[in-house]
Amino acid sequence: MTYGYALADLCICAAAEAWRHDGEVLATGITPIPRLAAGLAKLTFNDALLMTDSEAFFVSEPVPLGPRNGYQPKFEGWASYARTFDLLWGGKRHAFVLPTQIDRFGQANISVVGDHARPKTALLGSRGYPGNSVHHPNSYFLPTHNKRAFVAGEVDFVSAAGYNPARWPDGKKPPELDLRLIVSNLAVLDFEGPDHAIRVRSLHPGVSFEDVQDKTGFALEKAPGLAQTPAPTPAQLDLIRTRLDPLGLRLGVFKDDSDGAFVATKEPA
Amino acid sequence: MIDKQIGLSAFVASLRDGMTIGIGGWATRRKPMTLVRAIARSGLKDLTVVSYGGPDVGILAAEGKIRKLVFGFVSLDHIPLDPHFRAARQAGAFEILELDEGMVHWGLRAAAMHLPFLPSRSGLATDIANQPELKTIRSPYADGELLLAMPALRLDAALIHVHRADRHGNALILGPDPFFDELMARAAERTYISTERLVSTEDLAIAENARFNPFERSVVQGVILAPFGAHPTVATPDYGIDMAHLKEYAASAAPGAWQEYRARFIAVEPERYLASVGGAENLGALPAPIY
């Protein structure tokens, strides 16, 4: 028996893996795919995760994305910004966020494209990236895998620290610097190559290692046993569709995405 | 006891060109917009602005009031990038000190404690630390760690929007998050609070509301009555966010559009403003935002 799923679903399931072994930490997923991934991780394999309503409260189950239509968040604690900083400086958080650029060191940028004093494109500003990157684990989602996002050399402005000893204080790795996963529209990557070099860990269906390398501005390592990114299971799809994103907002993340973008085969019971 | 209530014109008259002004709230949340609009239509100039930025920064940028911006981000939340901020940044219209959000917090805290700096790891190993204003310091203890010395962000004035206040500067912030308004107030030489409602001290019902009382009145120098004073940003529980107005504000960055927006919404006193944006009844019914 076969069933369909979207590229968004594939990325959500791949990104959820980031929190599998984290235990009781705050899972912060910014923008729809990472946020839905955090919710999926909590509902499936790590129910100890802390999450918030993206405003000021901890919630004991993930809040559906978008308009609530009567859904009442299940509050369990106060998550003011001041408390969030206290928490994150203590390291008990794993954030999955969306930078504009990333480089071979895992350094990430959401500040500017071009010159910092007079940028070609002004983005948000570095937000919490600098502090996050040296205080707790981080993973990154880049929806468009190309050489403008995965840049040659260094990112235009290093908002988030990476594995670049030349920038480390006294040349020593900041003790809590810990980059985990990158999920893109083409592949899942990690930092487990030599000296934390970025590796392709799995390829999305129909994508080759060479495709990913061609669209990346730096040389990639190939993980041993490089395989295809696992298809979402019917149970995962059910949670995504009915509980986490009932309005289907995830389908707007990638161009031309749909529930039937890919087809998987369900093994007979 | 001291009556600190003042009008908007006295508020503006107490500020000077070149001041460093901290603006409370966060992005589209409880920004002191009535005070910001009053500055925007005044003759004040060359301001250094410290903010968790939203349309406060965008409006002051569009009006050319900013000499220097100290910030971690500027965002309209649901509209990720404020187009006025973006245009000003891309034109190199003002100097910047770009910080991590937590460093803004830390700099305000240092100023509030009358310390020259507070040590931090945030910003290290990034381009934030390469800005010439920021220095490092070595831990004098056995660890010997090299840390960033986040300088105190001393403010000449802090602008904060609260839900209730009395004439003496006792205030309540009833929303779900007080943000870093307390630190802004303590970091400032003078703190001005705009309030949704001016009430008697007794009506603050402090016994029940103590945890909503952000700071003591001795840090407050001016109290300005400003109903819907955070509009179009959110001030729950009194009112929600005006997304339609924020979209209109964002659209005013189109070529030639700012002058019309300015004439309708900036160049007018609060009563006219309130009528222009739909009147008290409609604003009171604005929905809470969903993030």
XYZ file of C-alpha atoms in Angstrom:
560
model
C 0.000 0.000 0.000
C 1.307 3.448 -0.832
C 0.655 6.870 0.664
C 1.685 10.413 -0.134
C 3.521 13.029 1.890
C 4.878 16.537 1.408
C 8.453 17.819 1.368
C 7.425 19.802 4.451
C 6.430 16.557 6.204
C 9.770 14.976 5.340
C 11.669 17.971 6.746
C 9.505 18.083 9.888
C 10.179 14.421 10.643
C 13.903 14.787 9.917
C 14.152 17.913 12.089
C 12.239 16.316 14.972
C 15.156 13.885 15.347
C 17.251 16.791 16.656
C 15.522 16.551 20.046
C 15.283 12.762 20.348
C 17.978 12.342 22.998
C 17.813 15.795 24.609
C 15.756 14.956 27.683
C 14.133 17.786 29.604
C 15.218 20.891 27.673
C 13.335 23.751 26.052
C 12.665 22.905 22.402
C 12.459 26.156 20.438
C 11.494 25.839 16.782
C 11.258 29.141 14.919
C 9.227 29.296 11.681
C 6.729 26.560 10.770
C 8.945 23.572 9.909
C 11.175 23.678 13.035
C 8.215 24.517 15.239
C 6.165 21.588 13.931
C 9.245 19.393 14.286
C 9.550 20.304 17.971
C 5.882 19.479 18.460
C 6.295 16.146 16.719
C 9.327 15.275 18.858
C 7.307 15.997 21.968
C 4.280 13.991 20.848
C 6.291 10.976 19.724
C 9.669 10.252 21.333
C 10.545 12.940 23.891
C 7.590 14.027 25.988
C 9.932 15.564 28.579
C 10.615 18.542 26.274
C 9.598 21.991 27.456
C 7.776 24.064 24.879
C 6.076 27.454 24.816
C 3.085 29.096 23.178
C 5.666 31.323 21.363
C 4.580 34.192 23.593
C 4.903 33.988 27.375
C 3.897 30.570 28.713
C 5.179 27.013 28.823
C 2.626 24.554 27.473
C 2.332 20.856 28.238
C 1.375 19.970 24.658
C 2.346 21.670 21.401
C 0.036 24.492 20.322
C -1.318 23.980 16.776
C 0.164 26.329 14.191
C -1.811 29.419 13.144
C -5.295 30.553 14.161
C -6.430 28.526 17.161
C -10.115 27.990 16.228
C -11.111 27.414 19.813
C -8.040 25.430 20.844
C -6.961 26.411 24.361
C -3.227 26.135 25.064
C -2.418 23.848 28.012
C -0.365 26.226 30.127
C 2.093 24.736 32.607
C 4.434 27.595 33.472
C 5.600 31.142 32.839
C 8.026 31.708 29.986
C 8.639 35.443 30.027
C 11.591 36.637 27.961
C 13.608 37.296 31.122
C 13.083 33.716 32.241
C 13.892 32.439 28.764
C 17.295 34.142 28.933
C 17.913 32.735 32.406
C 17.047 29.292 31.088
C 19.113 29.510 27.924
C 22.199 30.878 29.688
C 21.982 27.737 31.810
C 22.134 25.620 28.665
C 18.852 23.698 28.979
C 17.600 24.493 25.500
C 18.007 23.288 21.936
C 16.909 25.830 19.342
C 16.145 25.031 15.703
C 16.109 28.275 13.755
C 16.287 29.619 10.225
C 19.398 31.587 9.277
C 19.796 33.286 5.905
C 23.363 32.060 5.396
C 25.542 29.302 6.822
C 29.202 28.522 6.133
C 31.512 25.525 6.377
C 32.114 26.218 10.078
C 28.405 26.256 10.847
C 28.600 30.000 11.442
C 25.170 31.472 10.731
C 23.912 34.914 9.690
C 20.564 36.676 10.037
C 21.920 40.205 10.258
C 22.716 41.485 6.780
C 23.614 40.467 3.267
C 26.610 42.525 2.180
C 28.480 45.102 4.220
C 27.369 45.533 7.831
C 27.564 49.332 7.870
C 25.646 49.731 4.634
C 24.106 46.394 3.745
C 22.771 45.335 0.383
C 19.942 43.699 2.325
C 19.219 44.438 5.977
C 17.718 41.414 7.701
C 16.392 41.175 11.252
C 19.553 41.765 13.219
C 21.299 38.979 15.048
C 18.448 38.457 17.570
C 19.371 35.799 20.136
C 21.683 33.873 17.778
C 25.003 35.024 19.296
C 24.071 34.033 22.834
C 22.207 30.892 21.781
C 25.206 29.654 19.839
C 27.587 29.742 22.812
C 25.141 28.608 25.498
C 23.188 25.620 24.206
C 22.767 23.210 21.273
C 21.482 24.621 17.987
C 20.225 23.233 14.700
C 19.409 25.064 11.488
C 16.745 24.864 8.810
C 17.522 26.353 5.398
C 14.568 25.946 3.038
C 16.465 26.803 -0.153
C 19.694 24.866 -0.527
C 21.942 26.906 -2.822
C 25.268 28.727 -2.777
C 23.633 31.938 -1.555
C 22.529 30.116 1.606
C 25.432 27.631 1.968
C 28.151 30.142 1.225
C 31.796 29.848 0.210
C 34.199 31.456 2.669
C 32.452 32.886 5.732
C 28.937 34.242 6.106
C 28.620 38.008 5.549
C 28.093 38.624 9.289
C 28.667 35.965 11.915
C 25.527 36.181 14.061
C 25.949 32.682 15.491
C 29.291 31.161 16.418
C 30.527 28.008 14.732
C 33.483 25.648 14.624
C 35.978 28.280 13.483
C 38.967 28.315 15.876
C 40.214 31.577 14.357
C 37.247 33.349 15.970
C 37.246 31.536 19.303
C 38.452 33.442 22.385
C 42.062 32.339 23.005
C 41.501 29.831 20.192
C 39.478 27.665 22.588
C 36.068 26.326 21.674
C 33.333 28.074 23.686
C 32.459 25.327 26.163
C 28.768 25.041 25.273
C 29.081 25.505 21.505
C 27.265 22.461 20.118
C 25.839 22.413 16.587
C 23.670 19.421 15.801
C 21.709 19.256 12.540
C 21.039 21.149 9.342
C 17.880 20.321 7.420
C 17.390 21.745 3.924
C 15.067 21.071 1.005
C 17.666 18.623 -0.318
C 19.251 16.811 2.599
C 19.956 16.367 6.272
C 23.453 17.365 7.342
C 25.375 17.203 10.597
C 28.697 18.363 12.073
C 30.235 14.973 12.680
C 32.979 15.070 10.057
C 36.656 15.610 10.979
C 36.960 18.731 13.198
C 33.169 19.125 13.044
C 33.152 19.346 9.244
C 29.653 19.380 7.785
C 28.529 15.972 6.529
C 25.598 14.940 4.430
C 23.791 12.457 6.621
C 20.821 11.633 4.410
C 19.479 12.691 1.027
C 15.858 13.527 0.320
C 14.191 11.294 -2.311
C 15.459 11.941 -5.830
C 18.484 13.959 -4.648
C 22.094 12.795 -5.147
C 25.150 13.735 -3.091
C 26.476 15.509 -6.186
C 23.283 17.606 -6.417
C 23.805 18.771 -2.850
C 27.523 19.405 -3.366
C 26.815 21.408 -6.554
C 24.495 23.696 -4.616
C 26.837 24.181 -1.652
C 29.619 26.772 -1.573
C 32.013 24.532 0.369
C 33.182 20.916 0.279
C 30.884 18.460 2.029
C 31.751 15.216 3.757
C 29.727 12.102 3.063
C 28.457 10.213 6.112
C 29.279 6.499 6.119
C 26.204 4.611 5.000
C 24.705 7.745 3.458
C 21.070 6.839 2.849
C 17.764 8.368 1.899
C 16.001 10.562 4.479
C 13.380 8.277 6.050
C 9.844 8.858 4.805
C 7.392 10.057 7.458
C 5.406 7.190 8.935
C 1.602 7.175 8.665
C 1.467 7.807 12.432
C 3.735 10.867 12.123
C 1.695 12.215 9.206
C -1.481 11.774 11.195
C -0.093 13.840 14.090
C 1.177 16.548 11.755
C -2.085 16.775 9.835
C -4.569 16.503 12.667
C -2.869 17.892 15.769
C 0.088 20.068 14.865
C -0.879 21.781 11.616
C -4.580 21.188 10.965
C -4.724 24.214 8.634
C -1.927 22.889 6.427
C 0.258 25.983 6.769
C 3.384 23.829 6.313
C 2.430 23.312 2.672
C 3.210 26.983 2.009
C 6.866 26.684 3.046
C 8.156 25.157 -0.197
C 7.018 26.067 -3.702
C 4.636 23.549 -5.275
C 4.584 21.328 -2.196
C 1.585 19.073 -1.541
C 0.443 16.046 0.426
C 1.246 13.968 -2.623
C 4.669 15.405 -3.467
C 6.314 12.077 -2.564
C 5.009 8.550 -2.325
C 5.998 6.002 0.307
C 5.153 2.356 0.627
C 3.652 1.037 3.798
C 4.962 -2.361 4.764
C 2.174 -4.907 5.246
C 1.550 -5.657 8.918
C 3.232 63.464 47.478
C 4.714 64.433 44.121
C 2.238 64.669 41.270
C 4.162 63.454 38.232
C 1.404 63.684 35.674
C 2.461 65.677 32.633
C 1.091 66.233 29.144
C 2.699 65.138 25.896
C 4.103 68.587 25.165
C 5.804 68.786 28.558
C 7.172 65.294 27.951
C 8.683 66.310 24.609
C 9.959 69.592 26.052
C 11.891 67.703 28.725
C 13.946 65.830 26.111
C 16.995 67.192 24.289
C 18.683 66.607 20.956
C 21.360 63.936 21.137
C 19.857 62.052 24.072
C 20.048 58.294 24.485
C 16.506 56.990 24.742
C 15.456 53.478 25.713
C 12.091 52.297 24.423
C 10.320 49.531 26.342
C 8.221 46.656 25.037
C 9.301 44.085 22.470
C 8.778 44.239 18.666
C 4.970 44.567 18.307
C 4.262 44.190 22.005
C 3.374 47.029 24.379
C 5.440 49.710 22.703
C 4.954 53.272 24.057
C 3.718 54.434 20.658
C 1.957 57.625 21.757
C 5.277 58.829 23.195
C 7.169 57.657 20.116
C 4.784 59.502 17.787
C 5.159 62.647 19.906
C 8.937 62.468 19.458
C 8.508 61.736 15.754
C 6.527 64.942 15.169
C 8.781 67.073 17.392
C 11.942 68.896 16.435
C 14.122 66.465 18.396
C 17.044 65.006 16.491
C 20.275 62.999 16.693
C 18.873 60.466 19.123
C 20.570 57.281 20.190
C 17.800 54.701 20.454
C 18.032 51.492 22.488
C 15.193 49.082 21.746
C 13.941 45.560 21.261
C 12.770 47.099 18.056
C 9.417 47.229 16.335
C 7.483 50.069 14.701
C 8.955 52.453 17.298
C 12.313 52.165 15.570
C 10.743 52.170 12.105
C 8.838 55.424 12.707
C 11.825 57.215 14.223
C 13.988 55.941 11.333
C 11.472 57.130 8.746
C 11.457 60.557 10.396
C 15.262 60.745 10.450
C 15.428 61.048 14.245
C 18.051 58.386 14.821
C 21.772 59.125 14.941
C 22.611 55.724 16.360
C 20.632 52.530 16.969
C 21.538 50.027 19.680
C 19.553 46.893 18.976
C 19.331 43.125 18.802
C 16.659 43.077 16.105
C 13.893 45.138 14.560
C 10.785 43.180 13.595
C 7.031 43.522 13.207
C 6.701 39.842 14.247
C 4.035 38.771 11.733
C 5.721 40.956 9.135
C 9.287 39.812 9.783
C 11.118 42.899 8.558
C 10.175 46.507 9.298
C 10.567 48.157 5.872
C 11.446 51.576 7.290
C 14.236 50.125 9.417
C 15.388 48.143 6.427
C 15.476 51.141 4.112
C 17.338 53.258 6.667
C 19.890 50.511 7.368
C 20.483 49.957 3.662
C 20.976 53.687 3.156
C 23.481 53.759 6.029
C 21.242 56.410 7.625
C 22.525 55.923 11.167
C 25.325 54.324 13.158
C 24.602 51.013 14.778
C 25.661 48.900 17.677
C 24.212 45.470 16.933
C 23.897 43.226 19.966
C 22.580 39.860 20.970
C 19.150 40.225 22.620
C 20.614 38.978 25.870
C 23.446 41.509 25.655
C 20.881 44.319 25.500
C 19.401 42.894 28.688
C 22.866 42.654 30.237
C 23.877 46.198 29.252
C 20.688 47.596 30.770
C 21.270 45.548 33.905
C 24.830 46.857 34.208
C 23.531 50.434 33.920
C 20.773 49.676 36.422
C 23.430 48.426 38.875
C 25.704 51.409 38.160
C 28.380 48.995 36.962
C 30.630 49.782 33.985
C 29.996 46.369 32.394
C 28.857 42.822 33.043
C 30.785 39.802 31.782
C 29.138 37.641 29.159
C 29.860 34.838 26.754
C 27.151 36.058 24.383
C 28.662 37.732 21.355
C 32.008 35.958 21.588
C 33.202 34.120 18.490
C 30.815 36.203 16.358
C 31.052 39.486 14.464
C 29.137 41.159 17.297
C 32.329 41.094 19.365
C 34.299 42.693 16.533
C 32.482 46.008 16.837
C 35.014 48.531 18.208
C 32.824 49.594 21.143
C 32.938 46.113 22.636
C 35.914 44.853 24.631
C 36.836 41.601 26.314
C 38.029 40.947 29.853
C 39.833 38.000 31.398
C 38.344 36.262 34.408
C 40.640 36.883 37.412
C 39.789 33.440 38.795
C 41.413 30.089 38.135
C 39.418 29.512 34.924
C 41.118 32.532 33.297
C 38.328 32.628 30.697
C 38.250 35.447 28.167
C 34.791 37.029 28.341
C 32.986 39.823 26.615
C 32.612 42.920 28.817
C 29.121 44.116 27.932
C 29.203 47.874 28.597
C 26.450 49.517 30.600
C 23.710 50.922 28.354
C 23.047 54.127 30.253
C 19.922 55.925 29.137
C 19.058 59.597 29.424
C 15.402 58.655 29.230
C 13.326 55.479 29.211
C 9.849 55.343 27.667
C 7.538 52.627 28.957
C 3.889 51.883 28.379
C 1.940 50.483 31.344
C -1.656 49.461 31.871
C -2.393 51.353 35.094
C -0.597 54.071 37.010
C -1.289 56.637 39.659
C -0.033 60.213 39.579
C 2.975 59.349 41.701
C 4.433 56.812 39.315
C 3.196 53.596 40.891
C 2.429 51.345 37.943
C 1.040 47.989 36.861
C 2.022 46.047 33.758
C -0.824 43.550 33.445
C 0.278 41.817 30.241
C 1.761 38.343 30.125
C 5.350 39.579 29.838
C 6.928 42.691 31.391
C 9.903 42.287 28.999
C 12.914 44.328 30.175
C 11.016 47.483 31.039
C 12.157 47.325 34.647
C 15.793 47.401 33.569
C 15.123 50.210 31.072
C 13.604 52.244 33.911
C 16.532 51.570 36.229
C 19.111 52.238 33.488
C 17.640 55.680 32.811
C 18.267 59.105 34.268
C 14.580 59.851 33.732
C 11.750 57.398 33.119
C 8.484 58.382 31.489
C 5.529 56.041 31.673
C 2.501 56.346 29.471
C -0.515 54.620 30.940
C -3.776 53.228 29.584
C -5.598 54.454 32.672
C -4.696 56.869 35.424
C -6.160 55.559 38.665
C -5.986 56.299 42.375
C -3.286 54.581 44.383
C -5.988 52.583 46.122
C -7.402 51.385 42.801
C -4.065 49.827 41.886
C -5.137 47.140 44.404
C -1.498 46.401 45.109
C -2.200 43.557 47.532
C -3.671 41.526 44.665
C -1.520 42.989 41.906
C 1.899 43.192 43.541
C 3.566 40.920 41.019
C 2.449 43.227 38.181
C 4.192 46.230 39.763
C 7.399 46.483 37.693
C 9.365 49.073 39.678
C 8.952 51.553 42.487
C 7.744 55.104 41.862
C 11.131 56.638 42.691
C 12.445 55.630 39.261
C 9.567 57.427 37.495
C 9.752 61.137 36.652
C 6.758 61.577 34.357
C 3.330 59.943 34.010
C 1.429 60.564 30.789
C -2.164 59.449 30.332
C -2.323 57.713 26.947
C -5.356 55.508 26.267
C -4.489 53.053 23.465
C -0.981 54.384 23.862
C 0.569 51.177 22.543
C -1.534 51.042 19.367
C -0.949 49.456 16.843
C 1.115 47.147 19.069
C -0.578 44.839 21.560
C -1.401 45.717 25.160
C -3.316 42.685 26.420
C -5.429 42.445 28.504
C -6.703 45.893 27.432
C -6.535 45.346 23.670
C -4.940 43.177 21.018
C -2.821 43.865 17.977
C -3.959 45.943 14.993
C -2.603 43.873 12.113
C -4.516 45.899 9.523
C -2.828 49.069 10.740
C 0.595 47.404 10.892
C 0.128 46.372 7.261
C -0.787 49.948 6.362
C 2.275 51.129 8.273
C 4.486 48.643 6.420
C 2.966 49.705 3.097
C 3.897 53.320 3.891
C 7.496 52.443 3.032
C 6.510 52.410 -0.652
C 7.960 55.345 -2.613
C 6.092 58.534 -1.729
C 3.723 56.844 0.720
C 5.299 57.954 3.996
C 4.108 61.569 3.775
C 0.499 60.472 3.649
C 0.934 58.046 6.533
C 2.763 60.734 8.459
C 0.038 63.317 7.875
C -2.725 60.953 8.999
C -1.086 59.171 11.910
C 2.062 60.948 13.117
C 1.428 64.664 12.692
C -1.795 64.515 14.732
C -2.562 64.669 18.438
C -3.763 61.503 20.191
C -7.492 62.314 19.918
C -7.299 62.682 16.136
C -5.078 59.632 15.929
C -7.585 57.552 17.830
C -10.364 58.625 15.473
C -8.148 57.947 12.420
C -7.432 54.384 13.465
C -11.045 53.451 14.145
C -12.023 54.846 17.538
C -11.882 53.463 21.043
C -14.680 50.966 20.634
C -13.101 49.242 17.643
C -9.624 49.256 19.149
C -10.963 47.754 22.366
C -12.224 44.809 20.319
C -8.902 44.072 18.596
C -8.024 40.372 18.905
C -5.062 39.113 20.896
C -2.175 38.227 18.606
C -1.154 34.650 17.927
C 2.572 34.040 17.665
